Amino acid sequence: MRLNGIRLAHRKNTEDCETVLLDRPKKVVLSMWQHIGAPAVPRVKVGDEVKVGTLVGDADTHMTVPVHSSVSGKVTAIGELLLPNGKTCATVEIEPDGKMELDPGLSPPVMTDKKSLAAGVRASGCCGMGGAGFPTHVKLDYFEEKAHIDTLIVNAAECEPYITSDYRELIENTDRVIGGMKLIRECLKIERVCIGIEENKPKAIKLFRERLRNEKGFEVMKLRSSYPQGAEKVIAYSATGRVVEEGHLTAEYGMIVLNASTVGFISDYADTGIPFVSRRVTIDGDAVGKPCNLRAPIGTPISELLEAADTDLESVRRLIAGGPMMGISIYDTSLPLLKTNNAILAFKEEEKIYEPSNCIRCGRCIAACPLGLMPRELERAYDRADRDELNRLKINLCMNCGSCSYVCPARRSLAEKNQLAKGLALSRK
Amino acid sequence: MKEYTVSPSPHMRGSVTTPRIMLHVIIATVPAMIASAVFFGWRALTLIGFCAVTAMVWERLCCLIMKRPDSTDDLSALVTGVLLAFNLPVSLPLWIAAIGTFVSIVIVKMLFGGLGQNFANPAIVGRIVLTLSFTGYMTSWTVPKGLDAVTTATPLVSGTASYTDLFLGRCGGCLGETSALALLIGGAYLVITGVITLHAPVSFIVTVYMFSAIVGEDPIYQMLSGGLMLGAIFMATDYVTTPITSKGRVVFGIGCGVITCVIRFWCNAPEGVSYSILLMNIVTPYIDMFTRKRAFGGIRRKDKEALQ
């Protein structure tokens, strides 16, 4: 069986753009909530001196990720930020001194087994770099009694248009990614490691095939170019043929899926001990003068990133963090770069508001849904507020990939309705 | 500080829209239009044009009276008009054709809520209503023979046409249904442009072929004559009135094939394609209900209870 998927224009305009370092931001705003889980709490005060890698925020729960300073300088304010999802979180604002000095307390961690790996990764402030921001240490810290992990899947599908930050990681930091794969494999004693790359990146596939030819237990998986090939359940199915059932985690089926850049980062962290303080981000869109890939400190204002890419900020009418299919619409250029932002897209035109017309029952949404849902039926069930029907139709499985809205000829906002329907289905009568 | 308008994802949409789909269907009917003009003369094109225009007019009037926004720009009325014309004999008076488009557009489509809400195929119902109300006019078939057209029975009744004539459309019958070749070209266009899937047409035609072969009729003759090609390619693939999943579409096609053959071989009517499609239109909601897709990784309620 092959899962449904849709064909999108690739628009990988920046695939040959070598990463440019942007390391002297004028101001840094560190959001305490860049991941899934509990927000971190600021651990510094106004006026504190911080260096690159100094811990500035953490929380005392498992399901959270600490935040580190990405520059050296002085804390000027503990503020509040309105996140694009409508929630607010605390921020630590830092005025950089321009020196970018490393915190003297940093040292490479010892990561030899599952426990030390998970602890090290947690301390590094690492969360998934693909967009969702699931804390990586939670994935690595599975219950051994419940699951035996036999496969590590490195997700380098990068199926959304425009984004090339993972691709550049594969090309520029091949050793780092392979190093990370080996490290995790040894620590968790995993038999099989496979890296999944979409067939629209032949150079990366060739490179990794050559490098991994003589390595036992490693394999390069060429994936069909179809959206959403990089969704966790989809790539897990492509790699192993295992179906992750609702309410279960991939780990329970013996798989860990990690983004390629995340794997690269873990390897880097193991060598240097520098926590998650910067990342590569693709800057693209028709308002961007020189589309490029930048490596910038976390917390750099988006306006500075756009200016570095020759963007006329006045002409920007629409900003998206992430890809055009699943990315989040951003309301202002002053918002900071987050750990999860693999791309910032700026467009000259506001998003078109489509007037939906009648559903013609063409079935395109059903043929597009990678998880075999029936968006058209979900929409109807939502419109009549039928919770039981929504649950029967498995609304909880929808991952909001947006394929149904994309293909709908009547321009109905099916994906948006699905998100609303999830809330309705969970609510009690 | 400059604030932008935010919107939920996805931030891009595909290029396929309802009017574009309808336009593809109209383009796909062009070969059959040409064939009808070649075999039945200019009068065929007049009738097609007349039906298309009256269908649009009825829909516009309906929207005005019902105080709804104008919906003619989705071009679906044009498709209905052309397809209804394909189901009429060339000699039909225009006033009867206007009644046909009225039934199709106003009664079958608009009164049920417009595009996407009708339960039966408008063109099919239009044809059936006209056949029952104006049986004489609707069954006076003209066989194209050069310039002198002669009135005769359809090949399904006479059973004497050659395969070549049937394939090309040189035989008696409705405007658009005679030329299997032209219809197949249109069907291929629809498949290539992704407007229709092969499930319903192929299962429909294959079922008719097998059924005919089993009961001892000439399968190729049954396949090429009557309204089968028109019905299978343009009517059994109508989105609104046929099942929404591919599995359901196969069931729909098989059902149409069986009913068509039963009517052709054992009923008092010479042709069963339109009745078969109408009957299957009616059971479509039930087909949809029984051919629901299973979600990837979804646990059925029974399994869930067993686990607990």
XYZ file of C-alpha atoms in Angstrom:
737
model
C 0.000 0.000 0.000
C 1.202 3.464 -0.805
C 0.017 6.424 1.233
C -1.675 9.302 -0.512
C 0.290 12.423 -1.195
C 0.100 15.468 -3.375
C 2.526 16.968 -5.841
C 3.692 20.455 -5.067
C 6.003 22.803 -6.947
C 9.376 22.388 -5.213
C 10.562 26.017 -5.434
C 13.883 25.081 -3.840
C 15.401 28.382 -4.996
C 17.999 28.348 -2.259
C 19.282 24.789 -2.667
C 22.662 25.989 -3.935
C 22.977 28.880 -1.489
C 25.770 28.165 0.927
C 24.928 29.104 4.497
C 25.963 32.618 5.460
C 26.818 33.314 9.074
C 24.887 36.150 10.680
C 26.431 36.442 14.105
C 26.149 40.051 15.250
C 22.479 40.744 15.894
C 21.635 44.193 17.292
C 19.175 42.732 19.752
C 18.144 39.271 20.872
C 14.785 38.236 22.286
C 14.720 34.705 23.637
C 11.275 33.186 23.830
C 10.846 30.790 26.737
C 8.388 28.656 24.781
C 9.839 27.468 21.517
C 8.930 23.812 21.884
C 6.013 21.527 22.624
C 5.571 21.053 26.367
C 5.807 23.305 29.383
C 7.299 26.776 28.857
C 10.637 27.491 30.475
C 10.921 30.009 33.301
C 13.553 32.773 33.118
C 16.547 31.993 35.374
C 18.276 35.346 34.960
C 17.543 38.863 36.177
C 17.683 42.216 34.457
C 21.262 43.398 34.440
C 22.861 39.925 34.501
C 25.859 39.404 32.275
C 25.423 36.384 29.975
C 27.701 34.637 27.512
C 26.956 32.396 24.540
C 25.548 29.196 26.015
C 24.597 30.556 29.451
C 21.402 29.005 30.723
C 18.697 31.677 30.829
C 15.539 29.635 31.205
C 14.445 26.173 32.319
C 11.579 24.418 34.067
C 11.438 21.546 36.514
C 9.441 19.148 34.371
C 10.464 16.424 31.970
C 8.442 17.702 29.035
C 10.294 20.973 28.537
C 13.458 22.297 26.966
C 15.893 24.783 28.533
C 16.832 27.983 26.742
C 20.376 29.326 26.481
C 21.686 32.730 25.618
C 22.698 32.913 21.979
C 24.954 35.943 22.354
C 27.165 37.485 24.980
C 25.834 40.642 26.555
C 23.552 42.006 29.206
C 19.976 41.116 30.078
C 17.935 44.278 29.552
C 14.418 43.064 30.216
C 12.232 40.113 31.111
C 9.333 40.708 28.761
C 6.281 39.067 27.383
C 5.656 37.951 23.845
C 2.464 37.243 21.963
C 3.126 34.042 20.078
C 1.568 33.525 16.641
C -0.689 30.846 18.137
C -2.359 33.440 20.354
C -0.674 32.424 23.601
C 1.795 34.560 25.475
C 5.096 33.586 27.019
C 7.947 35.186 28.913
C 11.024 36.402 27.090
C 14.554 37.308 28.035
C 15.823 40.302 26.100
C 19.565 40.626 25.736
C 21.639 43.497 24.451
C 24.647 41.911 22.736
C 28.114 43.271 23.416
C 29.237 42.072 19.993
C 31.968 39.829 21.377
C 30.133 36.493 21.112
C 32.219 35.042 23.942
C 31.533 31.459 24.931
C 30.426 30.667 28.451
C 33.547 29.282 30.213
C 31.452 26.624 31.943
C 30.705 24.782 28.689
C 32.356 21.431 28.131
C 31.607 18.474 25.888
C 29.152 16.133 27.600
C 29.741 12.453 28.164
C 27.121 10.566 26.196
C 27.639 6.829 26.125
C 24.300 5.186 26.843
C 20.618 5.911 26.631
C 20.409 7.684 29.965
C 23.396 9.958 29.474
C 22.342 10.692 25.886
C 18.860 11.785 26.934
C 20.246 13.854 29.813
C 22.841 15.466 27.580
C 20.345 16.240 24.848
C 17.972 17.768 27.370
C 20.724 19.973 28.758
C 21.567 21.119 25.239
C 18.149 22.725 24.822
C 17.497 20.625 21.738
C 14.028 20.274 20.291
C 12.991 19.010 16.871
C 14.270 21.419 14.243
C 11.771 20.437 11.578
C 8.968 22.693 12.719
C 6.890 21.080 15.452
C 9.536 21.381 18.149
C 8.950 18.159 20.059
C 11.582 17.867 22.831
C 14.206 15.502 21.456
C 15.193 14.040 24.821
C 11.629 12.820 25.325
C 11.895 10.830 22.106
C 15.206 9.337 23.206
C 13.995 8.602 26.736
C 11.442 5.930 25.866
C 10.412 3.196 28.303
C 12.633 0.231 27.720
C 10.065 -2.179 29.137
C 7.476 -0.997 26.646
C 9.534 -0.713 23.521
C 12.608 -2.112 21.872
C 13.928 0.440 19.409
C 15.368 -1.251 16.344
C 15.243 1.573 13.806
C 16.457 5.154 13.825
C 14.940 7.166 11.004
C 16.664 10.383 10.057
C 14.116 12.600 8.404
C 15.636 14.575 5.570
C 12.562 14.505 3.338
C 12.008 18.254 3.509
C 8.822 17.943 1.524
C 7.584 21.528 1.817
C 8.282 24.009 -0.960
C 11.025 26.643 -0.548
C 12.760 25.160 2.513
C 16.328 23.970 2.002
C 17.799 24.236 5.497
C 17.922 20.467 6.059
C 19.291 19.961 2.560
C 22.115 22.401 3.223
C 22.845 20.530 6.468
C 23.201 17.305 4.466
C 25.501 18.920 1.900
C 27.601 21.173 4.145
C 27.743 19.080 7.295
C 27.687 15.541 5.983
C 30.167 14.362 8.605
C 28.185 15.956 11.394
C 24.960 14.219 10.362
C 26.678 10.863 9.954
C 28.453 11.387 13.273
C 25.125 12.043 14.953
C 23.598 8.926 13.416
C 26.494 6.832 14.708
C 26.390 8.386 18.168
C 22.687 7.758 18.658
C 23.016 4.283 17.211
C 25.740 3.363 19.674
C 24.055 4.912 22.685
C 20.704 3.236 22.022
C 22.103 0.037 20.473
C 19.952 0.358 17.396
C 20.405 -2.200 14.615
C 19.215 -0.190 11.663
C 19.695 3.487 10.878
C 18.122 4.881 7.756
C 18.083 8.352 6.378
C 15.123 9.259 4.180
C 15.748 11.815 1.456
C 13.229 12.859 -1.206
C 14.192 12.084 -4.769
C 14.262 15.793 -5.650
C 17.602 16.002 -3.832
C 19.712 13.618 -5.951
C 22.987 15.233 -4.868
C 22.326 14.515 -1.211
C 21.212 10.953 -1.954
C 24.384 10.301 -3.941
C 26.582 11.855 -1.276
C 25.103 9.795 1.544
C 25.067 6.580 -0.530
C 28.789 7.035 -1.151
C 29.600 7.857 2.432
C 27.537 5.053 3.933
C 28.402 2.379 1.385
C 30.757 0.476 3.653
C 28.905 1.063 6.870
C 26.891 -1.848 8.141
C 23.415 -1.118 9.417
C 23.120 2.223 7.640
C 20.929 2.805 4.663
C 19.857 5.692 2.472
C 16.205 5.643 1.547
C 15.129 7.451 -1.600
C 11.617 8.753 -1.009
C 9.072 9.677 -3.626
C 8.722 13.445 -3.927
C 5.271 13.875 -2.559
C 3.874 16.008 0.196
C 3.761 15.254 3.177
C 6.525 12.685 2.852
C 8.330 14.065 5.894
C 5.433 13.696 8.332
C 6.514 11.385 11.149
C 3.956 8.646 10.582
C 4.416 8.789 6.816
C 8.203 8.524 6.824
C 8.032 5.833 9.529
C 5.721 3.830 7.300
C 7.945 4.380 4.266
C 10.981 3.180 6.192
C 9.572 0.165 8.004
C 6.046 -0.499 6.769
C 4.818 -0.174 10.352
C 1.549 1.606 10.987
C 1.500 3.810 14.070
C -1.961 3.448 15.497
C -3.882 6.277 17.030
C -2.928 7.198 20.564
C 0.488 5.563 20.275
C 3.990 6.931 19.785
C 6.392 5.837 17.067
C 8.738 4.624 19.821
C 6.190 1.973 20.812
C 6.667 0.483 17.359
C 10.434 0.406 17.693
C 11.215 3.565 15.782
C 12.708 6.939 16.578
C 12.303 9.624 13.941
C 14.650 12.593 14.125
C 15.106 15.516 11.800
C 18.450 15.603 9.937
C 19.448 18.995 11.325
C 18.626 17.812 14.846
C 20.907 14.798 14.384
C 23.622 17.104 13.077
C 23.224 19.370 16.067
C 23.444 16.491 18.568
C 26.722 15.401 17.019
C 28.075 18.937 17.176
C 27.003 19.277 20.775
C 28.720 16.017 21.684
C 31.970 17.410 20.255
C 31.880 20.988 21.493
C 29.349 21.189 24.306
C 27.829 24.333 22.813
C 24.074 24.161 23.399
C 21.323 25.035 20.913
C 22.062 28.714 20.336
C 21.885 29.120 16.573
C 20.332 27.463 13.566
C 20.177 27.541 9.803
C 17.116 29.210 8.344
C 16.025 29.576 4.720
C 14.959 33.096 3.764
C 12.824 33.096 0.636
C 9.650 34.434 -0.927
C 8.986 37.007 -3.623
C 9.637 39.965 -1.310
C 13.149 38.708 -0.563
C 15.784 40.300 -2.794
C 18.432 37.644 -2.347
C 16.961 34.315 -1.177
C 19.533 32.579 0.971
C 20.321 30.314 3.893
C 21.483 32.030 7.053
C 22.912 30.669 10.273
C 21.721 33.054 12.928
C 21.564 33.173 16.726
C 18.218 32.106 18.173
C 16.252 35.198 19.134
C 17.494 37.397 16.285
C 14.586 39.587 15.148
C 13.123 38.420 11.848
C 13.558 41.941 10.453
C 17.329 41.569 10.756
C 17.226 38.233 8.961
C 15.171 39.723 6.150
C 17.466 42.735 5.847
C 20.450 40.418 5.622
C 18.705 38.865 2.614
C 18.207 42.248 0.904
C 14.532 42.554 1.652
C 12.657 45.817 1.447
C 10.660 45.549 4.657
C 8.140 48.093 3.404
C 7.094 45.826 0.560
C 6.402 42.818 2.790
C 2.697 42.096 3.235
C 2.811 38.512 4.434
C 5.262 36.611 6.586
C 5.354 32.879 7.204
C 7.557 30.994 9.635
C 8.107 27.564 8.115
C 6.857 26.251 4.808
C 3.814 27.474 2.897
C 1.821 24.338 3.728
C 2.227 24.017 7.484
C 4.045 27.202 8.427
C 2.661 29.750 10.830
C 1.587 33.167 9.706
C 3.539 35.844 11.576
C 2.095 39.209 12.488
C 5.193 41.283 12.804
C 8.823 41.412 11.653
C 10.027 42.192 15.168
C 9.302 38.630 16.308
C 12.412 36.605 17.151
C 13.827 33.590 15.359
C 12.773 30.391 17.135
C 14.513 27.030 17.385
C 11.809 25.527 15.201
C 11.949 28.035 12.326
C 13.456 26.227 9.367
C 12.388 28.996 7.013
C 11.098 32.536 6.967
C 9.086 33.353 3.874
C 8.178 36.927 2.975
C 5.694 37.777 0.255
C 4.641 41.022 -1.365
C 0.974 40.157 -1.480
C -1.436 39.492 1.312
C -2.904 36.056 1.459
C -5.820 35.698 -0.918
C -9.114 35.290 0.816
C -11.024 32.673 -1.076
C -14.771 32.665 -1.171
C -15.668 28.986 -0.784
C -18.192 27.592 -3.239
C -20.362 24.495 -2.895
C -18.634 21.145 -2.421
C -18.947 19.235 -5.683
C -18.061 15.903 -4.085
C -15.094 15.436 -6.380
C -13.282 13.373 -3.745
C -9.947 15.139 -4.242
C -9.576 15.788 -0.496
C -10.122 12.099 0.215
C -7.622 11.094 -2.447
C -5.118 13.584 -1.015
C -5.271 12.832 2.714
C -2.106 10.895 3.624
C -3.816 9.378 6.627
C -6.878 8.147 4.764
C -9.299 10.561 6.399
C -12.365 11.963 4.658
C -12.080 15.755 5.022
C -15.342 16.356 3.230
C -17.250 14.184 5.669
C -15.373 15.744 8.581
C -16.431 19.193 7.431
C -20.060 18.167 7.247
C -19.911 16.518 10.666
C -18.303 19.637 12.110
C -20.919 21.915 10.573
C -23.662 20.019 12.323
C -21.583 19.750 15.522
C -21.730 15.945 15.498
C -19.027 14.877 17.978
C -19.687 11.149 17.657
C -19.378 11.263 13.903
C -16.152 13.289 14.146
C -14.712 10.643 16.443
C -15.867 7.835 14.164
C -14.157 9.591 11.271
C -10.956 9.820 13.375
C -10.569 13.574 13.502
C -7.859 13.083 16.133
C -5.517 11.638 13.496
C -5.461 14.800 11.381
C -1.999 16.369 11.493
C -3.027 19.550 9.702
C -0.816 18.972 6.672
C -3.208 21.119 4.635
C -3.350 18.802 1.613
C -7.163 18.795 1.618
C -7.444 22.578 1.496
C -4.741 22.713 -1.143
C -6.499 20.419 -3.595
C -10.091 21.588 -3.007
C -11.470 23.050 -6.251
C -14.274 24.759 -4.332
C -11.633 26.512 -2.168
C -13.148 25.272 1.036
C -11.016 25.663 4.157
C -11.037 21.991 5.041
C -7.803 21.925 7.049
C -8.921 24.906 9.110
C -12.245 23.220 9.838
C -10.402 20.072 10.892
C -8.475 22.019 13.503
C -11.682 23.493 14.858
C -13.319 20.086 14.739
C -10.553 18.573 16.871
C -11.414 20.998 19.626
C -15.098 20.271 19.273
C -14.591 16.511 19.343
C -12.579 16.739 22.537
C -15.022 19.050 24.295
C -17.687 17.556 26.531
C -21.303 18.170 25.787
C 5.696 48.052 14.496
C 3.782 46.881 11.490
C 1.169 44.220 11.791
C 0.268 41.831 9.041
C -2.943 39.966 8.546
C -2.469 36.398 9.699
C -4.231 33.353 8.339
C -4.316 29.632 9.066
C -2.216 27.238 7.016
C -1.970 26.126 4.253
C -0.780 29.380 2.752
C -1.008 28.203 -0.820
C -3.731 26.566 -2.825
C -3.751 24.384 -5.902
C -4.724 25.733 -9.287
C -7.689 23.431 -9.890
C -11.008 25.203 -9.381
C -14.605 24.213 -10.042
C -14.971 26.383 -13.204
C -11.738 24.946 -14.538
C -12.983 21.392 -14.031
C -16.210 22.280 -15.833
C -14.238 23.845 -18.652
C -12.235 20.632 -19.015
C -15.484 18.678 -19.290
C -16.759 21.041 -21.991
C -13.491 20.657 -23.903
C -13.852 16.890 -23.571
C -17.270 17.040 -25.236
C -15.888 18.823 -28.307
C -14.934 15.641 -30.245
C -18.457 14.291 -29.766
C -19.888 17.649 -30.872
C -17.819 17.521 -34.026
C -18.908 13.927 -34.650
C -22.564 14.924 -34.230
C -22.155 17.779 -36.705
C -20.473 15.444 -39.194
C -23.129 12.733 -38.972
C -26.291 14.724 -38.242
C -25.586 18.100 -39.837
C -25.610 21.669 -38.578
C -28.900 21.200 -36.808
C -26.966 19.181 -34.193
C -24.813 22.155 -33.278
C -27.869 24.427 -33.131
C -29.527 22.073 -30.681
C -26.384 21.806 -28.510
C -25.967 25.574 -28.483
C -29.617 26.107 -27.697
C -29.541 23.684 -24.763
C -26.346 25.234 -23.394
C -27.790 28.739 -23.549
C -31.195 27.859 -22.099
C -29.526 25.934 -19.260
C -27.543 29.031 -18.355
C -30.645 31.225 -18.633
C -32.692 28.949 -16.369
C -29.957 28.912 -13.756
C -29.591 32.706 -13.891
C -33.342 33.180 -13.534
C -33.460 30.736 -10.654
C -30.722 32.601 -8.834
C -32.589 35.873 -9.335
C -35.892 34.519 -8.089
C -34.331 32.636 -5.179
C -32.252 35.730 -4.291
C -29.046 33.738 -4.358
C -25.721 34.918 -5.721
C -25.361 34.183 -9.401
C -23.856 30.731 -9.844
C -23.652 30.518 -13.629
C -19.977 31.478 -13.541
C -19.053 28.008 -12.321
C -20.020 26.769 -15.822
C -21.773 23.693 -14.464
C -25.039 24.704 -16.174
C -23.207 24.809 -19.475
C -21.994 21.247 -18.933
C -25.504 20.091 -18.047
C -26.926 21.794 -21.158
C -24.385 20.195 -23.479
C -24.793 16.757 -21.919
C -28.573 16.967 -22.130
C -28.312 17.920 -25.815
C -26.127 14.840 -26.313
C -29.086 12.794 -25.095
C -31.580 14.217 -27.618
C -32.382 13.173 -31.169
C -31.311 15.710 -33.753
C -34.821 16.393 -35.005
C -36.218 17.416 -31.614
C -38.140 20.741 -31.647
C -36.366 23.456 -29.691
C -39.287 24.083 -27.325
C -39.087 20.518 -26.095
C -35.347 20.929 -25.571
C -36.065 24.038 -23.483
C -38.414 21.996 -21.295
C -35.630 19.454 -20.938
C -33.121 22.019 -19.706
C -35.782 23.454 -17.390
C -36.281 20.057 -15.763
C -32.535 19.491 -15.514
C -31.539 22.843 -14.118
C -34.532 24.092 -12.186
C -36.190 20.963 -10.858
C -33.284 18.571 -10.437
C -30.496 20.977 -9.552
C -31.581 24.369 -8.245
C -34.568 23.247 -6.201
C -32.320 20.830 -4.333
C -29.877 23.590 -3.457
C -27.757 24.140 -6.534
C -24.425 22.672 -7.526
C -23.321 19.808 -5.324
C -26.692 19.287 -3.670
C -28.662 17.396 -6.311
C -29.023 13.665 -5.757
C -29.582 12.711 -9.386
C -27.731 13.606 -12.555
C -29.625 16.577 -14.070
C -29.015 15.631 -17.703
C -30.136 12.039 -17.096
C -33.371 13.099 -15.428
C -33.964 15.626 -18.214
C -33.629 12.874 -20.780
C -35.894 10.494 -18.880
C -38.602 13.119 -18.374
C -38.550 14.043 -22.048
C -38.580 10.402 -23.149
C -41.619 9.672 -21.016
C -43.451 12.899 -21.904
C -42.631 13.209 -25.599
C -42.003 9.603 -26.545
C -42.743 10.201 -30.227
C -40.329 13.060 -30.672
C -37.714 11.492 -28.483
C -37.609 8.215 -30.387
C -37.637 9.427 -33.946
C -34.049 8.566 -34.744
C -32.302 9.798 -37.804
C -29.665 7.623 -39.422
C -27.003 9.636 -41.155
C -26.570 8.500 -44.747
C -24.640 11.131 -46.586
C -26.916 14.086 -47.183
C -30.194 12.206 -46.999
C -30.969 11.349 -43.430
C -33.551 8.631 -42.998
C -35.590 7.879 -39.916
C -35.046 4.366 -38.533
C -34.698 2.421 -35.321
C -31.527 2.637 -33.203
C -28.973 -0.108 -33.667
C -29.912 -1.502 -30.261
C -33.399 -2.266 -31.608
C -32.478 -3.235 -35.142
C -29.292 -5.057 -34.206
C -27.895 -4.674 -37.698
C -25.159 -2.020 -37.624
C -21.552 -2.951 -38.318
C -18.866 -2.553 -35.654
C -17.127 0.161 -37.678
C -20.328 2.190 -38.006
C -20.991 1.860 -34.311
C -17.449 2.804 -33.399
C -17.400 5.863 -35.609
C -21.008 6.832 -34.909
C -22.540 6.307 -38.335
C -25.818 5.028 -36.934
C -29.107 6.179 -35.491
C -29.317 7.518 -31.984
C -29.032 10.609 -29.871
C -26.738 13.420 -30.889
C -23.728 12.764 -28.751
C -23.989 9.093 -27.962
C -23.400 7.454 -31.311
C -19.688 7.964 -31.823
C -17.746 5.759 -29.422
C -14.497 7.044 -30.897
C -15.253 10.718 -30.176
C -16.451 9.897 -26.675
C -13.343 7.855 -25.954
C -11.139 10.743 -27.074
C -13.037 13.018 -24.684
C -12.736 10.440 -21.917
C -9.004 10.111 -22.448
C -8.718 13.892 -22.182
C -10.604 13.875 -18.888
C -8.408 11.127 -17.474
C -5.195 12.845 -18.560
C -6.265 16.180 -17.068
C -7.136 14.379 -13.852
C -10.796 15.375 -13.928
C -12.143 11.832 -13.753
C -10.774 8.556 -12.519
C -11.136 5.345 -14.481
C -12.945 3.444 -11.730
C -16.571 4.030 -12.690
C -16.307 4.039 -16.523
C -14.107 0.959 -16.701
C -16.123 -1.062 -14.216
C -19.350 0.004 -15.988
C -18.169 -0.956 -19.484
C -16.441 -4.151 -18.374
C -19.564 -5.244 -16.488
C -21.731 -4.713 -19.579
C -19.214 -6.642 -21.674
C -19.034 -9.601 -19.273
C -22.764 -9.686 -18.604
C -23.537 -9.664 -22.334
C -21.013 -12.388 -23.007
C -22.429 -14.563 -20.223
C -26.044 -14.298 -21.362
C -25.073 -14.927 -24.966
C -25.479 -11.453 -26.459
C -22.814 -9.904 -28.670
C -20.611 -8.121 -26.088
C -18.840 -5.779 -28.506
C -22.146 -4.741 -30.056
C -23.609 -4.059 -26.624
C -20.539 -2.126 -25.633
C -20.559 0.177 -28.653
C -24.263 0.803 -29.157
C -26.766 2.873 -27.273
C -25.760 5.438 -24.695
C -23.211 3.271 -22.892
C -20.064 5.225 -23.797
C -21.725 8.575 -23.149
C -23.183 7.331 -19.884
C -20.017 5.654 -18.662
C -17.640 8.477 -19.539
C -19.691 11.597 -18.871
C -22.597 10.602 -16.618
C -21.237 7.886 -14.327
C -18.305 10.171 -13.533
C -20.398 13.158 -12.442
C -18.883 14.043 -9.075
C -22.034 15.148 -7.356
C -24.183 12.116 -7.943
C -21.671 9.287 -7.779
C -19.714 7.850 -4.834
C -16.825 9.824 -3.469
C -14.254 7.067 -2.887
C -12.605 4.965 -5.575
C -13.977 1.782 -4.058
C -17.468 3.267 -4.140
C -17.012 4.279 -7.759
C -16.202 0.719 -8.746
C -19.344 -0.512 -6.973
C -21.308 2.211 -8.755
C -19.962 1.181 -12.180
C -20.721 -2.490 -11.615
C -24.255 -1.654 -10.463
C -24.839 0.501 -13.540
C -23.560 -2.248 -15.816
C -25.817 -4.910 -14.325
C -28.945 -2.727 -14.399
C -28.221 -1.596 -17.969
C -27.999 -5.202 -19.169
C -31.082 -6.325 -17.264
C -33.096 -3.507 -18.858
C -31.660 -4.065 -22.321
C -32.195 -7.818 -22.386
C -35.317 -8.433 -20.370
C -37.334 -5.231 -20.103
C -39.691 -3.541 -22.425
C -37.359 -0.584 -22.948
C -34.688 -0.677 -25.639
C -32.075 1.264 -23.656
C -31.196 1.117 -19.984
C -28.148 3.319 -19.484
C -29.993 6.381 -18.227
C -32.253 4.380 -15.902
C -29.308 2.450 -14.528
C -27.383 5.625 -13.740
C -30.437 7.223 -12.149
C -31.047 4.167 -9.959
C -27.419 4.045 -8.914
C -27.508 7.818 -8.199
C -30.231 7.070 -5.697
C -28.212 4.420 -3.875
C -25.034 6.509 -3.930
C -25.371 7.716 -0.305
C -25.589 4.087 0.791
C -22.587 3.111 -1.307
C -20.716 5.982 0.323
C -21.743 4.738 3.725
C -20.435 1.222 3.123
C -17.261 2.164 1.286
C -15.813 4.565 3.817
C -12.069 4.639 3.892
C -10.325 3.250 6.908
C -8.070 5.826 8.485
C -4.351 5.053 8.500
C -3.679 3.767 11.985
C -7.267 4.299 13.044
C -8.602 1.785 15.535
C -12.173 0.681 14.979
C -14.516 1.085 17.874
C -14.810 -2.680 18.330
C -11.029 -3.128 18.536
C -10.889 -0.327 21.055
C -13.486 -1.942 23.261
C -11.665 -5.246 23.044
C -8.502 -3.566 24.255
C -10.148 -2.071 27.296
